[in-house]
Amino acid sequence: MRPLEECKIGIAGLGLMGGAIAVALRETCGIASENLFACDKDSETLKTAQNTGLISQGFEPERAGEMLCSCDVVFLCLNPSAIISFLKKWESSFKSGSIVTDIAGTKGSIAACAENIRKDIDFIPGHPMAGAEKGGFENSRLCNFSGKNYILTPLSHNKPENIEFLKKLIYRMGFGRITEVTPAEHDRKIAFTSQLCHLIAAALIDCESDTAITRFGGGSFEDLTRIAMLNAPMWTEIFIENRDALLDRIEQFETSLDELKLLINSVKAEELEKKLESVRDRRIQMSS
Amino acid sequence: MRPLEECKIGIAGLGLMGGAIAVALRETCGIASENLFACDKDSETLKTAQNTGLISQGFEPERAGEMLCSCDVVFLCLNPSAIISFLKKWESSFKSGSIVTDIAGTKGSIAACAENIRKDIDFIPGHPMAGAEKGGFENSRLCNFSGKNYILTPLSHNKPENIEFLKKLIYRMGFGRITEVTPAEHDRKIAFTSQLCHLIAAALIDCESDTAITRFGGGSFEDLTRIAMLNAPMWTEIFIENRDALLDRIEQFETSLDELKLLINSVKAEELEKKLESVRDRRIQMSS
């Protein structure tokens, strides 16, 4: 791979995360705008990105191939199913030797798909753990990458030097920690830290119809439900795609909640306090 | 009631909230330290508060009566059961005509107790909705009152001018909104916005033993579980004290979660997306 400064980088999908990656590449990594390209179905977004000097050229979806054939690095910043369709449709257009990565919140089916594409494209699946509750390109600057987690699920045939190249780029974008795991392990862990949390937030809002309830908020309700302002099509895909791992996690959570409920219902104060102490201790350990 | 500047104010319990109220009275309301008093079982805390000019005098628990007899306004900043014990024990010591309020997260039994105390003490139950995940006097400055909610559950015999006096004082401490409801209504609402949220956070931590899980965190897990670092004795009391309202809320939440789980399990993408859209819309309405 040529030096980063000389790489041409393409972003497929200038939504919240695609936009945030473009901003980080330009402003944090110092990539020249002449080396940055994007394709998106929204021509206004492409115009804005070009007029503000974020990218040098925008491509409408049907012209994605023209972008891909010249790019050394490509970020696929689409919904999970769209990433797979995009890979299949444009497989022949990627530049030989290019590094391709994605941002999807589930990795199993994308990794399986990537195992079967052209061997001269190095697809390294990834997941930047840095969203924002408001979606869309216009909110890209709400994504703060500084110090955040990034998960990579490298495939057995990925070239070590390409993984290293991508990791350096990720750190240069501001991320603080990269964890490498298998796609299956990613999906099990993320089912808990991300999907279950979003589902709980959704259930909390679903079970309360009083929109003036925020008069009684002291921070915890707001913290637990901020992510309920979710991108419904994307999360529908993610929940269903990763449903096996997610359903396991929901059941584990329900078991714990039921146990706490039982202690409360049966007024077992001593056991409840002991349980809450252990929760507190574990959460403190998790912080470090 | 005499002008605020001339009032002597006593704080029973210099923990996180008692300390934060003392700081707000001194620094935001400009109450002179010579007019501020506190009692607490921790003599070190009292010394620190006195030496730093936060209060003029500290009283050990058995000397609380000496403080109460001279105070025009008293804040009871103890755990719910301790507030009731304190009221019963020291009822005869309060100054005639004084305004007394508390900070407990459940109001039913405290309001019931306050209905039966001396009629020349005006007890106005309250609940400042501004905690912090770390407890204790030493973390008092982590409580930020600015713009936060405060709930009052006035009793039928409270004097209107005393309620107005207390409300002015609360706004001067920095709170942004005061809502007046019955104790029962408070307990139903808070069971949802506060207690259920804390219980969910506890259940989330309880069902995950991997303390390195934070490598996979992207903000939502952190947001949902920050409050799991809870004060176990206090929350045990609150959960059990308000168990009827809380158990109702848990069941409503479980019903919503089960409904979402069923849609995921049966791969009903269209219905799931519709449900998530309605959740998103409702959460946005709640923000305004």
PDB file of N, CA, C and O in Angstrom, chain B residues 224-247:
ATOM      1  N   LEU B 224     -26.403   3.548  29.735  1.00  0.00           N
ATOM      2  CA  LEU B 224     -27.448   2.778  30.419  1.00  0.00           C
ATOM      3  C   LEU B 224     -27.004   2.240  31.773  1.00  0.00           C
ATOM      4  O   LEU B 224     -27.851   1.888  32.597  1.00  0.00           O
ATOM      5  N   THR B 225     -25.697   2.148  31.990  1.00  0.00           N
ATOM      6  CA  THR B 225     -25.257   1.486  33.224  1.00  0.00           C
ATOM      7  C   THR B 225     -24.455   2.381  34.170  1.00  0.00           C
ATOM      8  O   THR B 225     -24.009   1.912  35.209  1.00  0.00           O
ATOM      9  N   ARG B 226     -24.299   3.653  33.810  1.00  0.00           N
ATOM     10  CA  ARG B 226     -23.554   4.555  34.697  1.00  0.00           C
ATOM     11  C   ARG B 226     -24.200   4.546  36.083  1.00  0.00           C
ATOM     12  O   ARG B 226     -23.516   4.500  37.103  1.00  0.00           O
ATOM     13  N   ILE B 227     -25.529   4.566  36.109  1.00  0.00           N
ATOM     14  CA  ILE B 227     -26.243   4.629  37.388  1.00  0.00           C
ATOM     15  C   ILE B 227     -26.242   3.293  38.138  1.00  0.00           C
ATOM     16  O   ILE B 227     -26.788   3.208  39.238  1.00  0.00           O
ATOM     17  N   ALA B 228     -25.611   2.261  37.542  1.00  0.00           N
ATOM     18  CA  ALA B 228     -25.501   0.995  38.286  1.00  0.00           C
ATOM     19  C   ALA B 228     -24.496   1.114  39.431  1.00  0.00           C
ATOM     20  O   ALA B 228     -24.449   0.253  40.302  1.00  0.00           O
ATOM     21  N   MET B 229     -23.707   2.185  39.419  1.00  0.00           N
ATOM     22  CA  MET B 229     -22.796   2.431  40.554  1.00  0.00           C
ATOM     23  C   MET B 229     -23.606   3.062  41.671  1.00  0.00           C
ATOM     24  O   MET B 229     -23.361   4.191  42.100  1.00  0.00           O
ATOM     25  N   LEU B 230     -24.602   2.327  42.136  1.00  0.00           N
ATOM     26  CA  LEU B 230     -25.576   2.939  43.033  1.00  0.00           C
ATOM     27  C   LEU B 230     -25.253   2.733  44.502  1.00  0.00           C
ATOM     28  O   LEU B 230     -24.491   1.855  44.891  1.00  0.00           O
ATOM     29  N   ASN B 231     -25.845   3.582  45.297  1.00  0.00           N
ATOM     30  CA  ASN B 231     -25.753   3.510  46.750  1.00  0.00           C
ATOM     31  C   ASN B 231     -26.717   2.394  47.174  1.00  0.00           C
ATOM     32  O   ASN B 231     -27.929   2.579  47.250  1.00  0.00           O
ATOM     33  N   ALA B 232     -26.143   1.199  47.440  1.00  0.00           N
ATOM     34  CA  ALA B 232     -26.973   0.008  47.645  1.00  0.00           C
ATOM     35  C   ALA B 232     -27.964   0.127  48.808  1.00  0.00           C
ATOM     36  O   ALA B 232     -29.150  -0.219  48.647  1.00  0.00           O
ATOM     37  N   PRO B 233     -27.549   0.603  49.989  1.00  0.00           N
ATOM     38  CA  PRO B 233     -28.537   0.686  51.085  1.00  0.00           C
ATOM     39  C   PRO B 233     -29.690   1.628  50.751  1.00  0.00           C
ATOM     40  O   PRO B 233     -30.857   1.318  51.005  1.00  0.00           O
ATOM     41  N   MET B 234     -29.369   2.784  50.135  1.00  0.00           N
ATOM     42  CA  MET B 234     -30.425   3.742  49.830  1.00  0.00           C
ATOM     43  C   MET B 234     -31.394   3.189  48.786  1.00  0.00           C
ATOM     44  O   MET B 234     -32.617   3.269  48.954  1.00  0.00           O
ATOM     45  N   TRP B 235     -30.850   2.574  47.719  1.00  0.00           N
ATOM     46  CA  TRP B 235     -31.730   2.079  46.668  1.00  0.00           C
ATOM     47  C   TRP B 235     -32.522   0.858  47.109  1.00  0.00           C
ATOM     48  O   TRP B 235     -33.647   0.642  46.659  1.00  0.00           O
ATOM     49  N   THR B 236     -31.956   0.060  48.009  1.00  0.00           N
ATOM     50  CA  THR B 236     -32.719  -1.061  48.564  1.00  0.00           C
ATOM     51  C   THR B 236     -33.970  -0.528  49.252  1.00  0.00           C
ATOM     52  O   THR B 236     -35.088  -1.010  49.026  1.00  0.00           O
ATOM     53  N   GLU B 237     -33.768   0.487  50.074  1.00  0.00           N
ATOM     54  CA  GLU B 237     -34.913   1.115  50.765  1.00  0.00           C
ATOM     55  C   GLU B 237     -35.938   1.652  49.790  1.00  0.00           C
ATOM     56  O   GLU B 237     -37.147   1.454  49.958  1.00  0.00           O
ATOM     57  N   ILE B 238     -35.442   2.375  48.777  1.00  0.00           N
ATOM     58  CA  ILE B 238     -36.358   3.030  47.826  1.00  0.00           C
ATOM     59  C   ILE B 238     -37.137   1.990  47.028  1.00  0.00           C
ATOM     60  O   ILE B 238     -38.358   2.099  46.867  1.00  0.00           O
ATOM     61  N   PHE B 239     -36.431   0.964  46.525  1.00  0.00           N
ATOM     62  CA  PHE B 239     -37.106  -0.077  45.735  1.00  0.00           C
ATOM     63  C   PHE B 239     -38.203  -0.762  46.564  1.00  0.00           C
ATOM     64  O   PHE B 239     -39.304  -1.014  46.081  1.00  0.00           O
ATOM     65  N   ILE B 240     -37.869  -1.059  47.808  1.00  0.00           N
ATOM     66  CA  ILE B 240     -38.828  -1.803  48.640  1.00  0.00           C
ATOM     67  C   ILE B 240     -39.963  -0.898  49.112  1.00  0.00           C
ATOM     68  O   ILE B 240     -41.134  -1.273  49.076  1.00  0.00           O
ATOM     69  N   GLU B 241     -39.617   0.309  49.497  1.00  0.00           N
ATOM     70  CA  GLU B 241     -40.632   1.277  49.947  1.00  0.00           C
ATOM     71  C   GLU B 241     -41.687   1.523  48.866  1.00  0.00           C
ATOM     72  O   GLU B 241     -42.884   1.579  49.145  1.00  0.00           O
ATOM     73  N   ASN B 242     -41.227   1.647  47.626  1.00  0.00           N
ATOM     74  CA  ASN B 242     -42.153   1.992  46.536  1.00  0.00           C
ATOM     75  C   ASN B 242     -42.462   0.778  45.658  1.00  0.00           C
ATOM     76  O   ASN B 242     -42.719   0.895  44.467  1.00  0.00           O
ATOM     77  N   ARG B 243     -42.449  -0.421  46.264  1.00  0.00           N
ATOM     78  CA  ARG B 243     -42.494  -1.640  45.459  1.00  0.00           C
ATOM     79  C   ARG B 243     -43.776  -1.811  44.648  1.00  0.00           C
ATOM     80  O   ARG B 243     -43.735  -2.342  43.539  1.00  0.00           O
ATOM     81  N   ASP B 244     -44.912  -1.341  45.166  1.00  0.00           N
ATOM     82  CA  ASP B 244     -46.150  -1.548  44.415  1.00  0.00           C
ATOM     83  C   ASP B 244     -46.101  -0.813  43.080  1.00  0.00           C
ATOM     84  O   ASP B 244     -46.353  -1.402  42.021  1.00  0.00           O
ATOM     85  N   ALA B 245     -45.736   0.470  43.124  1.00  0.00           N
ATOM     86  CA  ALA B 245     -45.651   1.250  41.879  1.00  0.00           C
ATOM     87  C   ALA B 245     -44.532   0.709  40.990  1.00  0.00           C
ATOM     88  O   ALA B 245     -44.681   0.612  39.764  1.00  0.00           O
ATOM     89  N   LEU B 246     -43.422   0.332  41.610  1.00  0.00           N
ATOM     90  CA  LEU B 246     -42.279  -0.155  40.832  1.00  0.00           C
ATOM     91  C   LEU B 246     -42.597  -1.475  40.130  1.00  0.00           C
ATOM     92  O   LEU B 246     -42.271  -1.654  38.947  1.00  0.00           O
ATOM     93  N   LEU B 247     -43.254  -2.392  40.845  1.00  0.00           N
ATOM     94  CA  LEU B 247     -43.581  -3.691  40.229  1.00  0.00           C
ATOM     95  C   LEU B 247     -44.528  -3.505  39.045  1.00  0.00           C
ATOM     96  O   LEU B 247     -44.380  -4.158  38.014  1.00  0.00           O
TER      97      LEU B 247
END
